[in-house]
Amino acid sequence: EVKLEESGGGLVQPGGSMKLSCVASGFTFNKYGMNWVRQSPEKGLEWVAEIRLKSNNYAIHSAESVKGRFTISRDDSKSSVYLQMNNLRAEDTGIYYCTPTATGGFGYWGRGTLVTVSA
Amino acid sequence: ENVLTQSPAFMSASLGEKVTMSCRASSSVNYMSWYQQKSDASPKLWIYYTSNLAPGVPTRFSGSGSGNSYSLTISSMEGEDAATYYCQQFTSSPWTFGGGTKLEIK
């Protein structure tokens, strides 16, 4: 059974930093690109960033709205993906999900972790 | 970025009724994915590569389309189908989602 467990969310002030983690199980982690997707009532579902495989030199691409502020990384030995978020803004508030890049879509989702950016 | 516009944003259907919702892309895409999300739950991949049903998805669901225009159809509405449906494109980065169609029972 595939499991994705996100953690690290919480309340942070504008301009602050936070690091999200996601531990995966039930599939061969190092064979899948990994993504962070967020959801808020205001902006709906929004893809944030992807990190590809070692064979792709762990290539990264990310949404314009987070470039220069968010950094995705992975540790294949721990089946984990991370999202370092700096200079957080109110509009970054939302539920953050990690999900593997699968055939034709994001086939598996965790329960997500809630990030609230507020003074 | 490729903007996906879903219509209608909200709809209601009677049990047994045929339901069709639309997703239009600002630039042509090679295929479309669809997700179902119910209240307080994570999204689920529902349809991939435009017309392929994800495992466990009832056969009353179907997807079709090409280029800029795609649709999801339910041949006969059932109670468990009440949910919000999102389209998503993987053709060009950034991967984008539509704003969703919320489907309720009439």
mmCIF file with all atom_site columns, C-alpha atoms in Angstrom:
data_model
loop_
_atom_site.group_PDB
_atom_site.id
_atom_site.type_symbol
_atom_site.label_atom_id
_atom_site.label_alt_id
_atom_site.label_comp_id
_atom_site.label_asym_id
_atom_site.label_entity_id
_atom_site.label_seq_id
_atom_site.pdbx_PDB_ins_code
_atom_site.Cartn_x
_atom_site.Cartn_y
_atom_site.Cartn_z
_atom_site.occupancy
_atom_site.B_iso_or_equiv
_atom_site.pdbx_formal_charge
_atom_site.auth_seq_id
_atom_site.auth_comp_id
_atom_site.auth_asym_id
_atom_site.auth_atom_id
_atom_site.pdbx_PDB_model_num
ATOM 1   C CA . GLU A 1 1   ? 0.000   0.000  0.000   1.00 0.00 ? 1   GLU A CA 1
ATOM 2   C CA . VAL A 1 2   ? 1.339   3.420  -0.981  1.00 0.00 ? 2   VAL A CA 1
ATOM 3   C CA . LYS A 1 3   ? 1.611   5.872  1.885   1.00 0.00 ? 3   LYS A CA 1
ATOM 4   C CA . LEU A 1 4   ? 2.704   9.502  1.870   1.00 0.00 ? 4   LEU A CA 1
ATOM 5   C CA . GLU A 1 5   ? 3.009   11.261 5.199   1.00 0.00 ? 5   GLU A CA 1
ATOM 6   C CA . GLU A 1 6   ? 3.548   15.012 5.169   1.00 0.00 ? 6   GLU A CA 1
ATOM 7   C CA . SER A 1 7   ? 4.658   16.897 8.260   1.00 0.00 ? 7   SER A CA 1
ATOM 8   C CA . GLY A 1 8   ? 6.164   20.165 9.390   1.00 0.00 ? 8   GLY A CA 1
ATOM 9   C CA . GLY A 1 9   ? 3.253   22.529 8.853   1.00 0.00 ? 9   GLY A CA 1
ATOM 10  C CA . GLY A 1 10  ? 1.951   25.040 11.356  1.00 0.00 ? 10  GLY A CA 1
ATOM 11  C CA . LEU A 1 11  ? 1.619   28.745 11.995  1.00 0.00 ? 11  LEU A CA 1
ATOM 12  C CA . VAL A 1 12  ? 4.399   31.076 10.849  1.00 0.00 ? 12  VAL A CA 1
ATOM 13  C CA . GLN A 1 13  ? 4.655   34.834 10.593  1.00 0.00 ? 13  GLN A CA 1
ATOM 14  C CA . PRO A 1 14  ? 5.023   36.591 7.253   1.00 0.00 ? 14  PRO A CA 1
ATOM 15  C CA . GLY A 1 15  ? 8.682   36.623 6.253   1.00 0.00 ? 15  GLY A CA 1
ATOM 16  C CA . GLY A 1 16  ? 9.375   33.497 8.270   1.00 0.00 ? 16  GLY A CA 1
ATOM 17  C CA . SER A 1 17  ? 10.664  30.080 7.225   1.00 0.00 ? 17  SER A CA 1
ATOM 18  C CA . MET A 1 18  ? 9.396   26.534 7.489   1.00 0.00 ? 18  MET A CA 1
ATOM 19  C CA . LYS A 1 19  ? 10.546  23.121 6.253   1.00 0.00 ? 19  LYS A CA 1
ATOM 20  C CA . LEU A 1 20  ? 8.057   20.477 5.212   1.00 0.00 ? 20  LEU A CA 1
ATOM 21  C CA . SER A 1 21  ? 8.887   16.780 5.063   1.00 0.00 ? 21  SER A CA 1
ATOM 22  C CA . CYS A 1 22  ? 7.220   13.860 3.356   1.00 0.00 ? 22  CYS A CA 1
ATOM 23  C CA . VAL A 1 23  ? 8.024   10.221 3.971   1.00 0.00 ? 23  VAL A CA 1
ATOM 24  C CA . ALA A 1 24  ? 6.915   7.756  1.323   1.00 0.00 ? 24  ALA A CA 1
ATOM 25  C CA . SER A 1 25  ? 6.418   3.997  1.455   1.00 0.00 ? 25  SER A CA 1
ATOM 26  C CA . GLY A 1 26  ? 4.869   1.270  -0.625  1.00 0.00 ? 26  GLY A CA 1
ATOM 27  C CA . PHE A 1 27  ? 6.657   2.061  -3.881  1.00 0.00 ? 27  PHE A CA 1
ATOM 28  C CA . THR A 1 28  ? 10.238  2.297  -5.164  1.00 0.00 ? 28  THR A CA 1
ATOM 29  C CA . PHE A 1 29  ? 10.859  5.903  -4.200  1.00 0.00 ? 29  PHE A CA 1
ATOM 30  C CA . ASN A 1 30  ? 14.024  6.432  -6.229  1.00 0.00 ? 30  ASN A CA 1
ATOM 31  C CA . LYS A 1 31  ? 12.193  5.602  -9.455  1.00 0.00 ? 31  LYS A CA 1
ATOM 32  C CA . TYR A 1 32  ? 9.727   8.500  -9.223  1.00 0.00 ? 32  TYR A CA 1
ATOM 33  C CA . GLY A 1 33  ? 9.919   12.226 -9.528  1.00 0.00 ? 33  GLY A CA 1
ATOM 34  C CA . MET A 1 34  ? 8.335   13.892 -6.505  1.00 0.00 ? 34  MET A CA 1
ATOM 35  C CA . ASN A 1 35  ? 6.151   16.951 -6.308  1.00 0.00 ? 35  ASN A CA 1
ATOM 36  C CA . TRP A 1 36  ? 4.663   19.360 -3.825  1.00 0.00 ? 36  TRP A CA 1
ATOM 37  C CA . VAL A 1 37  ? 1.151   20.597 -4.574  1.00 0.00 ? 37  VAL A CA 1
ATOM 38  C CA . ARG A 1 38  ? -0.757  23.044 -2.390  1.00 0.00 ? 38  ARG A CA 1
ATOM 39  C CA . GLN A 1 39  ? -4.433  23.884 -2.021  1.00 0.00 ? 39  GLN A CA 1
ATOM 40  C CA . SER A 1 40  ? -6.197  26.909 -0.646  1.00 0.00 ? 40  SER A CA 1
ATOM 41  C CA . PRO A 1 41  ? -9.788  28.135 -0.915  1.00 0.00 ? 41  PRO A CA 1
ATOM 42  C CA . GLU A 1 42  ? -8.572  31.276 -2.691  1.00 0.00 ? 42  GLU A CA 1
ATOM 43  C CA . LYS A 1 43  ? -6.276  29.707 -5.304  1.00 0.00 ? 43  LYS A CA 1
ATOM 44  C CA . GLY A 1 44  ? -7.499  26.113 -5.517  1.00 0.00 ? 44  GLY A CA 1
ATOM 45  C CA . LEU A 1 45  ? -4.969  23.431 -6.403  1.00 0.00 ? 45  LEU A CA 1
ATOM 46  C CA . GLU A 1 46  ? -1.536  24.753 -7.340  1.00 0.00 ? 46  GLU A CA 1
ATOM 47  C CA . TRP A 1 47  ? 1.521   22.726 -8.317  1.00 0.00 ? 47  TRP A CA 1
ATOM 48  C CA . VAL A 1 48  ? 4.536   24.069 -6.424  1.00 0.00 ? 48  VAL A CA 1
ATOM 49  C CA . ALA A 1 49  ? 7.667   22.146 -7.414  1.00 0.00 ? 49  ALA A CA 1
ATOM 50  C CA . GLU A 1 50  ? 9.043   18.859 -8.754  1.00 0.00 ? 50  GLU A CA 1
ATOM 51  C CA . ILE A 1 51  ? 12.358  17.116 -8.223  1.00 0.00 ? 51  ILE A CA 1
ATOM 52  C CA . ARG A 1 52  ? 13.314  14.452 -10.717 1.00 0.00 ? 52  ARG A CA 1
ATOM 53  C CA . LEU A 1 53  ? 15.463  11.341 -10.455 1.00 0.00 ? 53  LEU A CA 1
ATOM 54  C CA . LYS A 1 54  ? 19.153  10.857 -9.803  1.00 0.00 ? 54  LYS A CA 1
ATOM 55  C CA . SER A 1 55  ? 19.450  9.817  -13.462 1.00 0.00 ? 55  SER A CA 1
ATOM 56  C CA . ASN A 1 56  ? 18.101  13.287 -14.331 1.00 0.00 ? 56  ASN A CA 1
ATOM 57  C CA . ASN A 1 57  ? 20.624  14.883 -11.978 1.00 0.00 ? 57  ASN A CA 1
ATOM 58  C CA . TYR A 1 58  ? 17.806  15.616 -9.562  1.00 0.00 ? 58  TYR A CA 1
ATOM 59  C CA . ALA A 1 59  ? 16.564  18.342 -11.889 1.00 0.00 ? 59  ALA A CA 1
ATOM 60  C CA . ILE A 1 60  ? 14.150  20.762 -10.275 1.00 0.00 ? 60  ILE A CA 1
ATOM 61  C CA . HIS A 1 61  ? 11.427  22.939 -11.670 1.00 0.00 ? 61  HIS A CA 1
ATOM 62  C CA . SER A 1 62  ? 9.031   25.097 -9.750  1.00 0.00 ? 62  SER A CA 1
ATOM 63  C CA . ALA A 1 63  ? 6.171   27.540 -10.045 1.00 0.00 ? 63  ALA A CA 1
ATOM 64  C CA . GLU A 1 64  ? 7.064   31.193 -10.665 1.00 0.00 ? 64  GLU A CA 1
ATOM 65  C CA . SER A 1 65  ? 5.246   32.197 -7.497  1.00 0.00 ? 65  SER A CA 1
ATOM 66  C CA . VAL A 1 66  ? 7.775   30.340 -5.325  1.00 0.00 ? 66  VAL A CA 1
ATOM 67  C CA . LYS A 1 67  ? 11.012  30.661 -7.298  1.00 0.00 ? 67  LYS A CA 1
ATOM 68  C CA . GLY A 1 68  ? 13.802  32.106 -5.187  1.00 0.00 ? 68  GLY A CA 1
ATOM 69  C CA . ARG A 1 69  ? 11.878  31.382 -1.967  1.00 0.00 ? 69  ARG A CA 1
ATOM 70  C CA . PHE A 1 70  ? 11.101  27.632 -1.925  1.00 0.00 ? 70  PHE A CA 1
ATOM 71  C CA . THR A 1 71  ? 13.589  24.786 -2.419  1.00 0.00 ? 71  THR A CA 1
ATOM 72  C CA . ILE A 1 72  ? 12.615  21.177 -3.014  1.00 0.00 ? 72  ILE A CA 1
ATOM 73  C CA . SER A 1 73  ? 15.048  18.385 -2.153  1.00 0.00 ? 73  SER A CA 1
ATOM 74  C CA . ARG A 1 74  ? 15.006  14.632 -1.673  1.00 0.00 ? 74  ARG A CA 1
ATOM 75  C CA . ASP A 1 75  ? 16.847  11.903 0.194   1.00 0.00 ? 75  ASP A CA 1
ATOM 76  C CA . ASP A 1 76  ? 16.371  8.617  -1.615  1.00 0.00 ? 76  ASP A CA 1
ATOM 77  C CA . SER A 1 77  ? 17.994  6.693  1.258   1.00 0.00 ? 77  SER A CA 1
ATOM 78  C CA . LYS A 1 78  ? 15.144  7.878  3.499   1.00 0.00 ? 78  LYS A CA 1
ATOM 79  C CA . SER A 1 79  ? 12.389  7.801  0.851   1.00 0.00 ? 79  SER A CA 1
ATOM 80  C CA . SER A 1 80  ? 11.769  11.415 1.720   1.00 0.00 ? 80  SER A CA 1
ATOM 81  C CA . VAL A 1 81  ? 11.156  14.689 -0.041  1.00 0.00 ? 81  VAL A CA 1
ATOM 82  C CA . TYR A 1 82  ? 11.396  18.110 1.546   1.00 0.00 ? 82  TYR A CA 1
ATOM 83  C CA . LEU A 1 83  ? 10.248  21.660 0.881   1.00 0.00 ? 83  LEU A CA 1
ATOM 84  C CA . GLN A 1 84  ? 12.237  24.482 2.435   1.00 0.00 ? 84  GLN A CA 1
ATOM 85  C CA . MET A 1 85  ? 10.081  27.592 2.405   1.00 0.00 ? 85  MET A CA 1
ATOM 86  C CA . ASN A 1 86  ? 11.614  31.005 3.078   1.00 0.00 ? 86  ASN A CA 1
ATOM 87  C CA . ASN A 1 87  ? 10.226  34.534 3.070   1.00 0.00 ? 87  ASN A CA 1
ATOM 88  C CA . LEU A 1 88  ? 6.711   33.187 3.504   1.00 0.00 ? 88  LEU A CA 1
ATOM 89  C CA . ARG A 1 89  ? 3.726   35.286 2.483   1.00 0.00 ? 89  ARG A CA 1
ATOM 90  C CA . ALA A 1 90  ? 0.060   35.192 3.427   1.00 0.00 ? 90  ALA A CA 1
ATOM 91  C CA . GLU A 1 91  ? -0.748  33.793 -0.018  1.00 0.00 ? 91  GLU A CA 1
ATOM 92  C CA . ASP A 1 92  ? 1.408   30.721 0.741   1.00 0.00 ? 92  ASP A CA 1
ATOM 93  C CA . THR A 1 93  ? -1.210  29.609 3.267   1.00 0.00 ? 93  THR A CA 1
ATOM 94  C CA . GLY A 1 94  ? -2.744  26.264 2.402   1.00 0.00 ? 94  GLY A CA 1
ATOM 95  C CA . ILE A 1 95  ? -2.581  22.506 2.655   1.00 0.00 ? 95  ILE A CA 1
ATOM 96  C CA . TYR A 1 96  ? 0.650   21.125 1.189   1.00 0.00 ? 96  TYR A CA 1
ATOM 97  C CA . TYR A 1 97  ? 0.649   17.653 -0.347  1.00 0.00 ? 97  TYR A CA 1
ATOM 98  C CA . CYS A 1 98  ? 3.525   15.581 -1.648  1.00 0.00 ? 98  CYS A CA 1
ATOM 99  C CA . THR A 1 99  ? 2.805   13.326 -4.600  1.00 0.00 ? 99  THR A CA 1
ATOM 100 C CA . PRO A 1 100 ? 4.872   11.201 -6.987  1.00 0.00 ? 100 PRO A CA 1
ATOM 101 C CA . THR A 1 101 ? 4.886   11.863 -10.725 1.00 0.00 ? 101 THR A CA 1
ATOM 102 C CA . ALA A 1 102 ? 3.116   8.818  -12.102 1.00 0.00 ? 102 ALA A CA 1
ATOM 103 C CA . THR A 1 103 ? 1.709   7.796  -15.460 1.00 0.00 ? 103 THR A CA 1
ATOM 104 C CA . GLY A 1 104 ? -0.549  10.577 -16.671 1.00 0.00 ? 104 GLY A CA 1
ATOM 105 C CA . GLY A 1 105 ? -1.080  12.207 -13.321 1.00 0.00 ? 105 GLY A CA 1
ATOM 106 C CA . PHE A 1 106 ? -0.542  12.417 -9.589  1.00 0.00 ? 106 PHE A CA 1
ATOM 107 C CA . GLY A 1 107 ? -1.757  8.973  -8.624  1.00 0.00 ? 107 GLY A CA 1
ATOM 108 C CA . TYR A 1 108 ? -1.140  9.063  -4.891  1.00 0.00 ? 108 TYR A CA 1
ATOM 109 C CA . TRP A 1 109 ? -1.693  11.777 -2.309  1.00 0.00 ? 109 TRP A CA 1
ATOM 110 C CA . GLY A 1 110 ? -1.079  12.018 1.410   1.00 0.00 ? 110 GLY A CA 1
ATOM 111 C CA . ARG A 1 111 ? -3.377  13.788 3.850   1.00 0.00 ? 111 ARG A CA 1
ATOM 112 C CA . GLY A 1 112 ? -1.339  16.961 3.555   1.00 0.00 ? 112 GLY A CA 1
ATOM 113 C CA . THR A 1 113 ? 0.065   19.359 6.122   1.00 0.00 ? 113 THR A CA 1
ATOM 114 C CA . LEU A 1 114 ? -1.481  22.759 6.825   1.00 0.00 ? 114 LEU A CA 1
ATOM 115 C CA . VAL A 1 115 ? 0.686   25.862 6.569   1.00 0.00 ? 115 VAL A CA 1
ATOM 116 C CA . THR A 1 116 ? -0.743  29.117 7.906   1.00 0.00 ? 116 THR A CA 1
ATOM 117 C CA . VAL A 1 117 ? 1.129   32.358 7.291   1.00 0.00 ? 117 VAL A CA 1
ATOM 118 C CA . SER A 1 118 ? -0.248  35.042 9.560   1.00 0.00 ? 118 SER A CA 1
ATOM 119 C CA . ALA A 1 119 ? 0.864   37.665 12.037  1.00 0.00 ? 119 ALA A CA 1
ATOM 120 C CA . GLU B 2 1   ? 1.398   29.349 -18.186 1.00 0.00 ? 1   GLU B CA 1
ATOM 121 C CA . ASN B 2 2   ? -1.399  27.262 -19.577 1.00 0.00 ? 2   ASN B CA 1
ATOM 122 C CA . VAL B 2 3   ? -4.624  28.387 -17.899 1.00 0.00 ? 3   VAL B CA 1
ATOM 123 C CA . LEU B 2 4   ? -7.343  25.763 -17.535 1.00 0.00 ? 4   LEU B CA 1
ATOM 124 C CA . THR B 2 5   ? -10.917 27.028 -17.295 1.00 0.00 ? 5   THR B CA 1
ATOM 125 C CA . GLN B 2 6   ? -13.556 24.640 -16.009 1.00 0.00 ? 6   GLN B CA 1
ATOM 126 C CA . SER B 2 7   ? -17.273 25.074 -16.596 1.00 0.00 ? 7   SER B CA 1
ATOM 127 C CA . PRO B 2 8   ? -19.630 25.189 -14.998 1.00 0.00 ? 8   PRO B CA 1
ATOM 128 C CA . ALA B 2 9   ? -18.102 26.053 -11.639 1.00 0.00 ? 9   ALA B CA 1
ATOM 129 C CA . PHE B 2 10  ? -21.116 24.566 -9.914  1.00 0.00 ? 10  PHE B CA 1
ATOM 130 C CA . MET B 2 11  ? -23.805 22.144 -11.051 1.00 0.00 ? 11  MET B CA 1
ATOM 131 C CA . SER B 2 12  ? -26.444 19.904 -9.594  1.00 0.00 ? 12  SER B CA 1
ATOM 132 C CA . ALA B 2 13  ? -27.854 16.735 -11.097 1.00 0.00 ? 13  ALA B CA 1
ATOM 133 C CA . SER B 2 14  ? -30.619 14.298 -10.264 1.00 0.00 ? 14  SER B CA 1
ATOM 134 C CA . LEU B 2 15  ? -29.862 10.655 -9.623  1.00 0.00 ? 15  LEU B CA 1
ATOM 135 C CA . GLY B 2 16  ? -29.743 8.843  -12.957 1.00 0.00 ? 16  GLY B CA 1
ATOM 136 C CA . GLU B 2 17  ? -29.108 12.034 -14.930 1.00 0.00 ? 17  GLU B CA 1
ATOM 137 C CA . LYS B 2 18  ? -26.275 12.326 -17.453 1.00 0.00 ? 18  LYS B CA 1
ATOM 138 C CA . VAL B 2 19  ? -23.622 14.850 -16.398 1.00 0.00 ? 19  VAL B CA 1
ATOM 139 C CA . THR B 2 20  ? -20.990 16.578 -18.537 1.00 0.00 ? 20  THR B CA 1
ATOM 140 C CA . MET B 2 21  ? -18.404 19.093 -17.398 1.00 0.00 ? 21  MET B CA 1
ATOM 141 C CA . SER B 2 22  ? -15.834 20.933 -19.460 1.00 0.00 ? 22  SER B CA 1
ATOM 142 C CA . CYS B 2 23  ? -12.198 21.991 -19.241 1.00 0.00 ? 23  CYS B CA 1
ATOM 143 C CA . ARG B 2 24  ? -10.718 24.433 -21.732 1.00 0.00 ? 24  ARG B CA 1
ATOM 144 C CA . ALA B 2 25  ? -6.981  25.111 -21.993 1.00 0.00 ? 25  ALA B CA 1
ATOM 145 C CA . SER B 2 26  ? -5.531  28.439 -23.082 1.00 0.00 ? 26  SER B CA 1
ATOM 146 C CA . SER B 2 27  ? -2.918  26.504 -25.094 1.00 0.00 ? 27  SER B CA 1
ATOM 147 C CA . SER B 2 28  ? -3.301  23.119 -26.703 1.00 0.00 ? 28  SER B CA 1
ATOM 148 C CA . VAL B 2 29  ? -2.372  20.126 -24.539 1.00 0.00 ? 29  VAL B CA 1
ATOM 149 C CA . ASN B 2 30  ? -1.566  16.538 -25.456 1.00 0.00 ? 30  ASN B CA 1
ATOM 150 C CA . TYR B 2 31  ? -3.852  15.003 -22.863 1.00 0.00 ? 31  TYR B CA 1
ATOM 151 C CA . MET B 2 32  ? -5.791  15.884 -19.703 1.00 0.00 ? 32  MET B CA 1
ATOM 152 C CA . SER B 2 33  ? -6.027  14.371 -16.247 1.00 0.00 ? 33  SER B CA 1
ATOM 153 C CA . TRP B 2 34  ? -9.003  14.638 -13.900 1.00 0.00 ? 34  TRP B CA 1
ATOM 154 C CA . TYR B 2 35  ? -9.195  14.417 -10.109 1.00 0.00 ? 35  TYR B CA 1
ATOM 155 C CA . GLN B 2 36  ? -12.120 13.871 -7.763  1.00 0.00 ? 36  GLN B CA 1
ATOM 156 C CA . GLN B 2 37  ? -12.105 15.499 -4.344  1.00 0.00 ? 37  GLN B CA 1
ATOM 157 C CA . LYS B 2 38  ? -14.680 15.110 -1.617  1.00 0.00 ? 38  LYS B CA 1
ATOM 158 C CA . SER B 2 39  ? -14.981 17.339 1.443   1.00 0.00 ? 39  SER B CA 1
ATOM 159 C CA . ASP B 2 40  ? -12.102 17.024 3.928   1.00 0.00 ? 40  ASP B CA 1
ATOM 160 C CA . ALA B 2 41  ? -10.322 14.482 1.713   1.00 0.00 ? 41  ALA B CA 1
ATOM 161 C CA . SER B 2 42  ? -7.281  14.623 -0.569  1.00 0.00 ? 42  SER B CA 1
ATOM 162 C CA . PRO B 2 43  ? -7.739  14.682 -4.336  1.00 0.00 ? 43  PRO B CA 1
ATOM 163 C CA . LYS B 2 44  ? -7.833  11.331 -6.132  1.00 0.00 ? 44  LYS B CA 1
ATOM 164 C CA . LEU B 2 45  ? -6.631  10.741 -9.664  1.00 0.00 ? 45  LEU B CA 1
ATOM 165 C CA . TRP B 2 46  ? -9.820  9.832  -11.534 1.00 0.00 ? 46  TRP B CA 1
ATOM 166 C CA . ILE B 2 47  ? -9.020  9.909  -15.243 1.00 0.00 ? 47  ILE B CA 1
ATOM 167 C CA . TYR B 2 48  ? -5.577  10.006 -16.885 1.00 0.00 ? 48  TYR B CA 1
ATOM 168 C CA . TYR B 2 49  ? -4.360  10.424 -20.445 1.00 0.00 ? 49  TYR B CA 1
ATOM 169 C CA . THR B 2 50  ? -7.728  12.016 -21.301 1.00 0.00 ? 50  THR B CA 1
ATOM 170 C CA . SER B 2 51  ? -9.851  8.870  -21.264 1.00 0.00 ? 51  SER B CA 1
ATOM 171 C CA . ASN B 2 52  ? -8.285  6.201  -19.047 1.00 0.00 ? 52  ASN B CA 1
ATOM 172 C CA . LEU B 2 53  ? -10.088 5.479  -15.783 1.00 0.00 ? 53  LEU B CA 1
ATOM 173 C CA . ALA B 2 54  ? -7.921  5.155  -12.693 1.00 0.00 ? 54  ALA B CA 1
ATOM 174 C CA . PRO B 2 55  ? -8.241  1.841  -10.820 1.00 0.00 ? 55  PRO B CA 1
ATOM 175 C CA . GLY B 2 56  ? -11.538 1.560  -9.008  1.00 0.00 ? 56  GLY B CA 1
ATOM 176 C CA . VAL B 2 57  ? -13.308 4.330  -10.935 1.00 0.00 ? 57  VAL B CA 1
ATOM 177 C CA . PRO B 2 58  ? -16.794 3.233  -12.028 1.00 0.00 ? 58  PRO B CA 1
ATOM 178 C CA . THR B 2 59  ? -17.336 2.708  -15.728 1.00 0.00 ? 59  THR B CA 1
ATOM 179 C CA . ARG B 2 60  ? -20.165 5.264  -15.771 1.00 0.00 ? 60  ARG B CA 1
ATOM 180 C CA . PHE B 2 61  ? -17.344 7.845  -15.904 1.00 0.00 ? 61  PHE B CA 1
ATOM 181 C CA . SER B 2 62  ? -15.653 8.713  -19.177 1.00 0.00 ? 62  SER B CA 1
ATOM 182 C CA . GLY B 2 63  ? -13.279 11.350 -20.453 1.00 0.00 ? 63  GLY B CA 1
ATOM 183 C CA . SER B 2 64  ? -12.741 12.739 -23.909 1.00 0.00 ? 64  SER B CA 1
ATOM 184 C CA . GLY B 2 65  ? -11.282 15.650 -25.825 1.00 0.00 ? 65  GLY B CA 1
ATOM 185 C CA . SER B 2 66  ? -8.264  16.926 -27.662 1.00 0.00 ? 66  SER B CA 1
ATOM 186 C CA . GLY B 2 67  ? -6.331  20.114 -28.254 1.00 0.00 ? 67  GLY B CA 1
ATOM 187 C CA . ASN B 2 68  ? -7.848  22.856 -26.098 1.00 0.00 ? 68  ASN B CA 1
ATOM 188 C CA . SER B 2 69  ? -11.142 21.217 -25.147 1.00 0.00 ? 69  SER B CA 1
ATOM 189 C CA . TYR B 2 70  ? -11.762 18.287 -22.806 1.00 0.00 ? 70  TYR B CA 1
ATOM 190 C CA . SER B 2 71  ? -14.707 16.900 -20.911 1.00 0.00 ? 71  SER B CA 1
ATOM 191 C CA . LEU B 2 72  ? -15.650 14.475 -18.158 1.00 0.00 ? 72  LEU B CA 1
ATOM 192 C CA . THR B 2 73  ? -19.004 12.684 -18.434 1.00 0.00 ? 73  THR B CA 1
ATOM 193 C CA . ILE B 2 74  ? -21.019 10.623 -15.985 1.00 0.00 ? 74  ILE B CA 1
ATOM 194 C CA . SER B 2 75  ? -23.535 8.502  -17.856 1.00 0.00 ? 75  SER B CA 1
ATOM 195 C CA . SER B 2 76  ? -25.911 8.148  -14.908 1.00 0.00 ? 76  SER B CA 1
ATOM 196 C CA . MET B 2 77  ? -25.428 10.225 -11.762 1.00 0.00 ? 77  MET B CA 1
ATOM 197 C CA . GLU B 2 78  ? -25.136 8.347  -8.480  1.00 0.00 ? 78  GLU B CA 1
ATOM 198 C CA . GLY B 2 79  ? -25.035 9.753  -4.962  1.00 0.00 ? 79  GLY B CA 1
ATOM 199 C CA . GLU B 2 80  ? -21.381 8.905  -4.423  1.00 0.00 ? 80  GLU B CA 1
ATOM 200 C CA . ASP B 2 81  ? -20.433 11.050 -7.427  1.00 0.00 ? 81  ASP B CA 1
ATOM 201 C CA . ALA B 2 82  ? -21.161 14.300 -5.577  1.00 0.00 ? 82  ALA B CA 1
ATOM 202 C CA . ALA B 2 83  ? -17.738 15.925 -5.323  1.00 0.00 ? 83  ALA B CA 1
ATOM 203 C CA . THR B 2 84  ? -15.501 18.560 -6.880  1.00 0.00 ? 84  THR B CA 1
ATOM 204 C CA . TYR B 2 85  ? -13.713 17.583 -10.073 1.00 0.00 ? 85  TYR B CA 1
ATOM 205 C CA . TYR B 2 86  ? -10.475 19.218 -11.228 1.00 0.00 ? 86  TYR B CA 1
ATOM 206 C CA . CYS B 2 87  ? -8.700  18.960 -14.564 1.00 0.00 ? 87  CYS B CA 1
ATOM 207 C CA . GLN B 2 88  ? -4.909  19.155 -14.868 1.00 0.00 ? 88  GLN B CA 1
ATOM 208 C CA . GLN B 2 89  ? -2.444  19.371 -17.738 1.00 0.00 ? 89  GLN B CA 1
ATOM 209 C CA . PHE B 2 90  ? 1.055   17.849 -17.898 1.00 0.00 ? 90  PHE B CA 1
ATOM 210 C CA . THR B 2 91  ? 1.984   19.025 -21.362 1.00 0.00 ? 91  THR B CA 1
ATOM 211 C CA . SER B 2 92  ? 3.878   22.182 -20.428 1.00 0.00 ? 92  SER B CA 1
ATOM 212 C CA . SER B 2 93  ? 5.451   23.341 -17.192 1.00 0.00 ? 93  SER B CA 1
ATOM 213 C CA . PRO B 2 94  ? 4.160   24.655 -14.876 1.00 0.00 ? 94  PRO B CA 1
ATOM 214 C CA . TRP B 2 95  ? 1.659   21.853 -14.480 1.00 0.00 ? 95  TRP B CA 1
ATOM 215 C CA . THR B 2 96  ? -1.655  23.648 -13.967 1.00 0.00 ? 96  THR B CA 1
ATOM 216 C CA . PHE B 2 97  ? -5.049  22.777 -12.553 1.00 0.00 ? 97  PHE B CA 1
ATOM 217 C CA . GLY B 2 98  ? -8.461  24.082 -13.405 1.00 0.00 ? 98  GLY B CA 1
ATOM 218 C CA . GLY B 2 99  ? -10.568 25.869 -10.813 1.00 0.00 ? 99  GLY B CA 1
ATOM 219 C CA . GLY B 2 100 ? -12.877 22.900 -10.335 1.00 0.00 ? 100 GLY B CA 1
ATOM 220 C CA . THR B 2 101 ? -16.502 21.940 -10.974 1.00 0.00 ? 101 THR B CA 1
ATOM 221 C CA . LYS B 2 102 ? -18.514 21.262 -7.839  1.00 0.00 ? 102 LYS B CA 1
ATOM 222 C CA . LEU B 2 103 ? -21.168 18.632 -8.523  1.00 0.00 ? 103 LEU B CA 1
ATOM 223 C CA . GLU B 2 104 ? -24.054 18.211 -6.118  1.00 0.00 ? 104 GLU B CA 1
ATOM 224 C CA . ILE B 2 105 ? -27.185 16.082 -6.062  1.00 0.00 ? 105 ILE B CA 1
ATOM 225 C CA . LYS B 2 106 ? -30.388 17.879 -7.031  1.00 0.00 ? 106 LYS B CA 1
#
